[in-house]
């Protein structure tokens, strides 16, 4: 038996160290090809990073290549592409010809920490453990180390997908979580109030953990921490793209929609036609559409969903339509969420989405000539909202997260929140309400209502300060007097907001109130001293 284990271990070591031989010049030519291709055909991706920074990273890697192992070069290339910060633009380690080595556990972040959600049966003792350290490095520090490798649009995308990079041997070494490319990794774990260490062996090259929607599917070789005696609605019938269930206690119809695709049994249009036919002929007061698992698909399938909702007098009311979103809500599903926000009276529940509101989507693979690595680069811009409404995500009006205990015991606090929320007098779009009061000159009501809303926990999802500042900036160029009004209101609500104070001072200067403008800008400088906003204030005073 020992001999068998020795042979298996030797096989793994050989796999880890076996390299396809490419010369330094080969890699440098690949890098040059990539640089030229992006500047020539994908320059529109330079939004969150600059051409200068991109070229500097390319040059640094060019110089470092002779001193790097193959997997380190690939990870460095991946970091360069990840710096564009678009989820569709990236290098993916699971694809040929550069499949990497995974460790046999699945990590998932809950509101009380990062846990081993699933694991190979060989390591059953670790199942359900909280992860404290990886190779004696705190888990939070390890996540920070791999963050630059992940093509994250926002922190939700990283929470959904970035955590997986801690299970890849090559990434752990490239980011110096391990000192060498190791066939084992030690985790420090906590379970049943006991802290212990466990060592895991790497899987064969290219072999992956059997996950579906970020969770292990239990079988004879793999275990999940979730109790298998029952299944919550959002994890039922995962073989289907969508399904519906009537919840008579709540007079609600629940729909789990996990891809923007047609199911093989019924297409999207006919499925939703059936849903609304049921609503029309039964005692239904509420529709819950669960998109928390939905990573996208075909954007053109969204239209019939929106049409059916708009057509329904029962559902398209504030308090009757709830949509669950989360860290996997991405791509064409972000488009669906945007359209729901634009055209219906939806209330979102759960976590923010994994995609920017407007984003670079569809990507084509550009294959590097020597290594044959496919680099996916986005070419299609999707814009469902005006530029000034762009944001890092769509946030829920009812923010709800899940603990590990809730997950493993099949509770669903997110769905429960949607089913039990009392929407009477709830303003689901605060900025629209504020604009309506301002446009109709209800300034006294504005002055009394908004401070109350800011203090109301129901509106904790809405960043009043940032959104009001954004409104002040929007009107600044064509109506600085109105901008002064808005910024005066914001500084009354948020007296320590240096950005709002800077906006107020700047617009005082625009309308010729130089004394007031100078006073406010000097206050900004005193508050921010040598900060970025203070520098802007000094520049305004000089001009």
XYZ file of C-alpha atoms in Angstrom:
543
model
C 0.000 0.000 0.000
C 2.836 2.414 0.879
C 4.423 1.652 -2.492
C 1.168 2.544 -4.287
C 0.937 5.855 -2.434
C 4.587 6.571 -3.260
C 3.972 5.950 -6.970
C 0.851 8.156 -6.919
C 2.737 10.937 -5.144
C 5.590 10.656 -7.641
C 3.080 10.861 -10.490
C 1.603 14.054 -9.041
C 5.041 15.616 -8.566
C 5.975 14.777 -12.153
C 2.717 16.325 -13.346
C 3.322 19.465 -11.343
C 6.833 19.914 -12.662
C 6.293 18.795 -16.245
C 6.502 21.847 -18.496
C 5.911 22.419 -22.151
C 9.203 23.972 -23.201
C 8.826 27.524 -24.472
C 11.826 29.798 -24.735
C 12.074 33.250 -23.230
C 11.742 34.633 -26.748
C 8.556 32.599 -27.328
C 6.934 34.065 -24.235
C 8.097 37.573 -25.059
C 6.649 37.286 -28.553
C 3.337 36.138 -27.072
C 3.403 39.130 -24.754
C 4.203 41.496 -27.611
C 1.389 39.988 -29.684
C -1.052 40.508 -26.808
C 0.053 44.098 -26.255
C -0.271 44.970 -29.940
C -3.641 43.208 -30.288
C -5.177 45.062 -27.352
C -3.910 48.481 -28.461
C -5.057 47.854 -32.034
C -8.422 46.118 -31.603
C -9.495 46.507 -27.966
C -8.399 50.003 -26.937
C -11.948 50.660 -25.729
C -11.172 48.466 -22.704
C -8.938 51.203 -21.279
C -11.523 52.577 -18.867
C -10.478 51.480 -15.382
C -6.780 51.328 -16.212
C -4.625 53.432 -18.522
C -2.531 52.560 -21.540
C 0.518 53.794 -19.636
C -0.086 51.465 -16.680
C -0.859 48.567 -19.015
C 2.345 49.068 -21.010
C 4.371 49.379 -17.803
C 3.072 45.999 -16.601
C 3.827 44.451 -19.984
C 7.377 45.810 -19.897
C 7.931 44.586 -16.322
C 6.816 41.067 -17.262
C 8.963 41.224 -20.410
C 12.008 41.863 -18.212
C 11.047 39.238 -15.608
C 10.280 36.318 -17.955
C 13.793 34.743 -17.849
C 13.479 34.394 -14.065
C 9.949 32.979 -13.959
C 8.494 29.498 -14.231
C 5.832 28.878 -16.871
C 2.903 29.039 -14.465
C 4.229 32.289 -13.000
C 4.328 33.850 -16.473
C 0.742 32.755 -17.106
C -0.458 34.142 -13.763
C 1.336 37.435 -14.444
C -0.332 37.652 -17.868
C -3.642 36.930 -16.181
C -3.033 39.796 -13.747
C -2.391 42.186 -16.628
C -5.685 41.251 -18.304
C -7.496 41.327 -14.951
C -6.434 44.964 -14.526
C -9.130 45.936 -17.047
C -11.627 44.895 -14.330
C -14.266 43.453 -16.631
C -15.646 40.027 -15.807
C -15.847 38.855 -19.424
C -12.237 39.848 -20.152
C -9.741 37.362 -18.785
C -7.516 34.311 -18.951
C -9.121 31.184 -17.519
C -6.991 28.468 -15.961
C -9.417 25.630 -16.612
C -8.960 25.832 -20.373
C -6.393 24.067 -22.528
C -3.480 24.276 -23.006
C -2.697 25.514 -19.501
C -4.870 23.550 -17.122
C -3.653 23.986 -13.578
C -3.853 21.859 -10.422
C -6.723 22.203 -7.947
C -6.978 21.154 -4.328
C -9.946 18.918 -3.388
C -12.122 21.348 -1.440
C -14.668 24.046 -2.203
C -14.640 27.370 -0.369
C -17.634 29.665 0.049
C -17.984 32.946 1.896
C -20.953 33.383 4.240
C -21.733 36.345 6.475
C -19.859 34.676 9.340
C -16.713 33.658 7.471
C -15.239 31.416 4.790
C -16.068 27.733 5.149
C -15.287 24.437 3.456
C -18.664 23.982 1.776
C -17.635 20.704 0.186
C -14.683 18.350 0.024
C -13.398 15.033 -1.249
C -14.500 12.157 0.995
C -10.832 11.537 1.766
C -10.880 14.726 3.861
C -14.304 14.330 5.489
C -13.033 15.664 8.818
C -12.597 19.102 7.214
C -16.179 19.291 5.930
C -18.008 22.312 7.328
C -14.892 23.828 8.898
C -14.260 27.543 9.014
C -11.019 28.426 7.221
C -8.682 30.557 9.326
C -5.372 30.252 7.480
C -3.898 28.832 4.308
C -0.249 27.818 4.564
C -0.175 29.743 7.867
C -1.332 32.975 6.176
C -4.580 34.521 7.418
C -7.391 33.813 4.976
C -8.149 37.536 4.566
C -4.510 38.230 3.656
C -4.463 35.301 1.233
C -7.552 36.685 -0.506
C -5.865 40.074 -0.840
C -2.848 38.412 -2.426
C -4.880 36.728 -5.188
C -7.187 39.698 -5.797
C -5.037 41.092 -8.614
C -5.318 37.815 -10.550
C -9.117 37.934 -10.707
C -10.917 39.834 -13.478
C -13.388 41.300 -10.997
C -15.799 44.072 -11.913
C -16.650 44.527 -8.253
C -16.235 42.874 -4.860
C -19.276 40.664 -5.459
C -17.663 39.074 -8.520
C -14.553 38.441 -6.449
C -16.648 36.932 -3.662
C -18.288 34.563 -6.148
C -15.300 33.586 -8.271
C -12.092 34.992 -6.781
C -12.263 32.704 -3.780
C -11.707 29.763 -6.168
C -8.166 30.985 -6.869
C -7.159 29.944 -3.351
C -7.658 26.332 -4.432
C -5.194 26.486 -7.376
C -1.623 25.369 -6.641
C -0.024 27.499 -9.374
C -1.745 30.682 -8.202
C -0.775 30.040 -4.582
C 2.872 29.839 -5.612
C 2.794 32.739 -8.086
C 1.321 34.982 -5.371
C 3.776 33.642 -2.778
C 1.176 32.104 -0.524
C 3.456 29.097 -0.935
C 7.209 29.366 -1.480
C 7.297 26.664 -4.144
C 4.832 24.934 -6.445
C 3.514 22.445 -3.914
C 1.573 19.219 -4.265
C 0.107 19.737 -0.776
C -1.381 22.632 1.146
C -2.064 23.022 4.850
C -5.211 24.761 6.057
C -5.835 25.948 9.603
C -9.457 25.124 10.340
C -12.033 25.626 13.085
C -14.852 23.179 13.747
C -16.884 22.410 16.857
C -14.901 25.099 18.711
C -11.621 23.283 17.998
C -8.784 24.624 15.856
C -6.705 22.140 13.887
C -4.511 21.833 10.795
C -5.161 19.567 7.839
C -3.039 18.861 4.790
C -4.629 18.354 1.366
C -3.042 16.733 -1.691
C -3.469 18.318 -5.094
C -5.740 16.712 -7.698
C -4.309 15.464 -11.017
C -3.668 18.232 -13.551
C -6.878 19.520 -15.119
C -9.159 17.628 -12.734
C -11.654 19.880 -10.995
C -14.006 19.837 -8.036
C -17.550 18.820 -9.170
C -19.418 22.074 -8.548
C -22.680 23.461 -9.820
C -23.519 27.095 -9.150
C -20.527 27.357 -6.759
C -21.578 24.390 -4.617
C -20.406 20.787 -4.596
C -22.854 18.219 -5.902
C -22.655 15.304 -3.490
C -21.829 11.865 -4.897
C -19.904 8.751 -3.890
C -16.583 10.649 -3.904
C -17.533 14.166 -2.825
C -19.396 15.610 0.168
C -21.287 18.850 0.776
C -21.892 20.296 4.237
C -25.544 20.985 3.426
C -28.059 18.573 4.964
C -29.275 16.352 2.125
C -32.587 15.407 3.753
C -34.276 18.455 2.251
C -33.504 21.082 -0.380
C -34.361 24.802 -0.385
C -36.241 26.101 -3.411
C -33.268 27.925 -4.902
C -31.302 24.659 -5.136
C -34.140 22.445 -6.366
C -34.338 21.057 -9.896
C -30.921 22.377 -10.903
C -31.195 20.374 -14.110
C -33.825 22.902 -15.223
C -33.146 26.452 -16.347
C -36.305 27.601 -14.575
C -39.237 26.218 -12.623
C -42.182 27.641 -10.689
C -43.853 26.730 -7.433
C -46.970 28.120 -5.765
C -46.637 29.070 -2.092
C -50.254 29.234 -0.864
C -49.384 30.448 2.647
C -47.969 33.646 1.130
C -50.241 33.749 -1.934
C -47.017 33.877 -3.900
C -45.537 32.305 -7.001
C -41.837 31.490 -6.785
C -39.700 31.201 -9.943
C -36.070 30.044 -9.859
C -34.369 31.176 -13.079
C -30.713 30.112 -13.185
C -29.589 30.921 -16.767
C -30.692 33.272 -19.530
C -31.295 30.304 -21.793
C -34.276 28.390 -23.098
C -34.943 25.229 -21.133
C -35.093 22.125 -23.320
C -38.672 21.432 -22.183
C -40.174 24.908 -22.713
C -38.736 28.159 -24.059
C -38.501 31.319 -21.967
C -41.439 33.104 -23.572
C -43.841 30.191 -23.129
C -42.626 29.480 -19.606
C -43.366 33.027 -18.411
C -46.634 33.067 -20.322
C -47.568 30.023 -18.252
C -46.446 31.707 -15.027
C -48.644 34.737 -15.629
C -51.553 32.623 -16.791
C -51.378 30.838 -13.431
C -51.211 34.192 -11.623
C -54.263 35.455 -13.499
C -56.410 32.430 -12.643
C -55.334 31.801 -9.054
C -55.149 33.608 -5.739
C -51.755 35.260 -6.194
C -50.611 38.551 -4.709
C -46.868 38.286 -5.096
C -44.270 37.039 -7.589
C -40.711 36.207 -6.517
C -38.162 35.660 -9.305
C -34.921 34.204 -7.973
C -31.879 35.214 -10.052
C -29.188 34.668 -7.428
C -27.605 31.757 -9.348
C -28.004 33.324 -12.783
C -24.704 33.994 -14.567
C -26.268 35.113 -17.854
C -26.647 33.761 -21.361
C -28.666 35.183 -24.252
C -29.692 38.779 -23.601
C -32.371 38.639 -26.312
C -34.479 36.288 -24.180
C -35.149 38.983 -21.564
C -37.815 40.906 -23.486
C -40.756 38.494 -23.009
C -40.132 38.435 -19.247
C -40.347 42.223 -19.016
C -43.422 42.339 -21.265
C -45.333 39.826 -19.148
C -44.575 41.746 -15.954
C -45.576 45.124 -17.414
C -48.785 43.586 -18.719
C -49.799 42.250 -15.293
C -51.969 44.566 -13.202
C -51.572 42.208 -10.255
C -47.783 41.925 -10.181
C -46.414 45.223 -11.494
C -47.040 47.119 -8.259
C -44.662 48.119 -5.484
C -44.715 45.255 -2.990
C -45.977 42.603 -5.411
C -42.803 41.904 -7.424
C -39.598 40.780 -5.738
C -36.417 39.715 -7.517
C -33.631 37.952 -5.642
C -30.125 38.900 -6.800
C -26.645 38.006 -5.611
C -22.957 37.452 -6.212
C -23.530 35.207 -9.248
C -26.006 37.562 -10.965
C -23.955 38.494 -14.003
C -23.761 39.230 -17.746
C -27.102 38.869 -19.587
C -28.750 38.503 -16.205
C -27.358 41.927 -15.275
C -29.156 43.195 -18.382
C -32.361 41.571 -17.128
C -31.930 43.152 -13.700
C -31.283 46.551 -15.327
C -34.430 46.233 -17.439
C -36.500 45.182 -14.439
C -35.200 48.248 -12.614
C -35.951 50.514 -15.588
C -39.430 49.327 -16.526
C -41.114 47.634 -13.548
C -41.928 48.249 -9.899
C -39.495 45.601 -8.719
C -38.010 45.391 -5.243
C -34.622 43.668 -5.223
C -33.688 41.342 -2.365
C -30.394 39.690 -1.387
C -26.868 40.802 -2.289
C -25.564 43.206 -4.965
C -24.908 41.834 -8.442
C -21.501 40.734 -9.780
C -21.541 43.025 -12.839
C -21.325 46.765 -13.380
C -24.644 48.292 -14.444
C -23.223 49.173 -17.874
C -20.408 46.889 -18.924
C -18.118 45.422 -21.553
C -19.580 41.986 -22.256
C -19.245 39.486 -25.093
C -15.631 38.399 -25.528
C -13.739 36.674 -28.311
C -10.681 34.478 -27.711
C -7.400 35.816 -29.045
C -4.990 32.863 -29.103
C -1.359 33.614 -28.299
C 0.818 32.274 -31.145
C 3.367 30.246 -29.170
C 1.722 29.166 -25.914
C -1.705 28.843 -27.610
C -3.299 30.376 -24.530
C -6.732 31.869 -25.317
C -7.139 35.393 -23.955
C -10.777 36.488 -23.839
C -11.241 40.161 -24.720
C -14.585 41.951 -24.649
C -15.803 43.706 -27.778
C -19.460 44.549 -26.995
C -20.553 47.450 -24.791
C -23.899 46.938 -23.044
C -25.578 50.090 -21.789
C -29.061 49.804 -20.293
C -28.857 53.031 -18.306
C -27.504 56.543 -18.986
C -23.854 57.100 -18.119
C -24.671 59.102 -14.987
C -26.652 56.147 -13.611
C -23.811 53.692 -14.141
C -22.668 51.989 -10.948
C -20.526 49.113 -9.783
C -23.661 46.957 -9.356
C -27.387 46.916 -8.772
C -27.880 46.837 -5.008
C -30.897 45.276 -3.301
C -33.459 47.436 -1.549
C -33.729 44.619 0.993
C -30.153 43.496 1.745
C -30.024 39.949 3.122
C -27.075 37.600 3.496
C -26.805 34.013 4.701
C -24.865 32.413 7.542
C -23.138 29.064 7.191
C -25.573 27.470 9.651
C -28.522 28.757 7.622
C -27.005 27.239 4.498
C -26.268 23.790 5.904
C -29.700 23.562 7.569
C -31.481 24.533 4.335
C -32.873 27.814 5.606
C -33.362 30.628 3.112
C -33.443 34.023 4.848
C -33.349 35.764 1.463
C -36.579 34.223 0.188
C -38.125 34.638 3.633
C -37.369 38.371 3.521
C -39.047 38.673 0.115
C -42.140 36.789 1.254
C -42.620 38.705 4.509
C -41.597 42.269 3.580
C -44.234 44.909 4.327
C -44.144 47.363 1.446
C -46.786 49.835 2.632
C -45.427 53.378 2.153
C -42.081 51.958 1.032
C -40.295 54.171 -1.508
C -38.373 51.663 -3.600
C -36.573 54.296 -5.695
C -35.580 57.103 -3.304
C -33.816 59.221 -5.933
C -36.896 59.293 -8.150
C -38.915 60.427 -5.128
C -36.396 63.154 -4.272
C -36.392 64.418 -7.867
C -40.184 64.515 -7.966
C -40.320 66.632 -4.796
C -37.656 68.973 -6.153
C -39.195 69.280 -9.626
C -42.628 70.068 -8.168
C -41.111 72.656 -5.801
C -42.115 70.743 -2.653
C -38.982 71.963 -0.919
C -40.438 72.011 2.580
C -41.513 68.382 2.274
C -38.105 67.565 0.829
C -36.423 69.163 3.847
C -38.486 67.131 6.323
C -38.893 63.787 4.510
C -35.331 63.088 3.395
C -33.688 63.342 6.856
C -36.286 60.838 8.109
C -35.506 58.467 5.256
C -31.774 58.715 5.954
C -32.400 57.586 9.536
C -34.834 54.818 8.536
C -33.143 51.362 8.438
C -35.418 50.422 5.515
C -33.364 52.759 3.315
C -29.919 51.595 4.413
C -29.470 50.200 0.879
C -29.407 53.711 -0.595
C -26.360 55.999 -0.480
C -28.131 59.352 -0.106
C -24.906 61.337 0.124
C -23.331 59.971 -3.067
C -26.522 60.094 -5.121
C -27.345 63.672 -4.124
C -23.769 64.743 -4.910
C -24.109 63.066 -8.295
C -27.275 65.104 -8.956
C -25.512 68.312 -8.003
C -22.682 67.569 -10.406
C -25.086 66.731 -13.243
C -26.686 70.183 -13.273
C -23.502 72.124 -12.491
C -22.530 72.935 -16.080
C -25.898 74.250 -17.263
C -27.537 75.459 -14.030
C -24.979 76.244 -11.310
C -27.627 78.086 -9.267
C -29.615 74.846 -8.972
C -26.371 73.070 -8.154
C -25.786 75.492 -5.264
C -29.258 74.623 -3.949
C -28.578 70.895 -4.160
C -25.119 71.068 -2.571
C -26.435 73.353 0.189
C -29.048 70.701 0.935
C -26.433 67.920 0.918
C -24.065 69.802 3.238
C -26.971 70.432 5.613
C -27.667 66.681 5.706
C -23.981 65.667 5.708
C -21.974 68.579 7.194
C -18.691 66.642 7.049
C -18.974 65.710 3.377
C -15.899 67.356 1.865
C -16.953 66.329 -1.663
C -20.302 68.092 -1.248
C -18.607 71.136 0.288
C -16.165 71.282 -2.623
C -19.122 71.130 -5.038
C -20.869 73.922 -3.154
C -17.785 76.146 -3.190
C -17.131 75.494 -6.867
C -20.680 76.409 -7.868
C -20.701 79.520 -5.688
C -17.737 80.669 -7.789
C -19.616 79.835 -10.996
C -22.549 82.093 -10.075
C -20.208 84.921 -9.008
C -20.542 84.501 -5.224
C -16.786 84.612 -4.743
C -16.798 85.392 -1.019
C -19.057 82.445 -0.174
C -17.146 80.187 -2.556
C -13.804 81.069 -0.999
C -15.112 80.492 2.534
C -16.436 77.041 1.680
C -13.326 75.980 -0.248
C -11.045 77.146 2.583
C -13.131 74.980 4.903
C -12.555 72.018 2.562
C -8.792 72.627 2.664
C -8.832 72.817 6.464
C -10.764 69.541 6.673
C -8.860 67.574 4.027
C -5.420 69.208 4.457
C -3.201 67.439 1.886
C -5.872 65.155 0.481
C -7.100 64.883 -3.096
C -10.195 67.059 -2.529
C -8.137 69.753 -0.801
C -5.823 69.877 -3.828
C -8.845 70.357 -6.098
C -10.115 73.132 -3.823
C -6.758 74.944 -3.956
C -6.780 74.726 -7.742
C -10.271 76.267 -7.850
C -9.149 79.138 -5.614
C -6.123 79.827 -7.831
C -8.300 80.008 -10.930
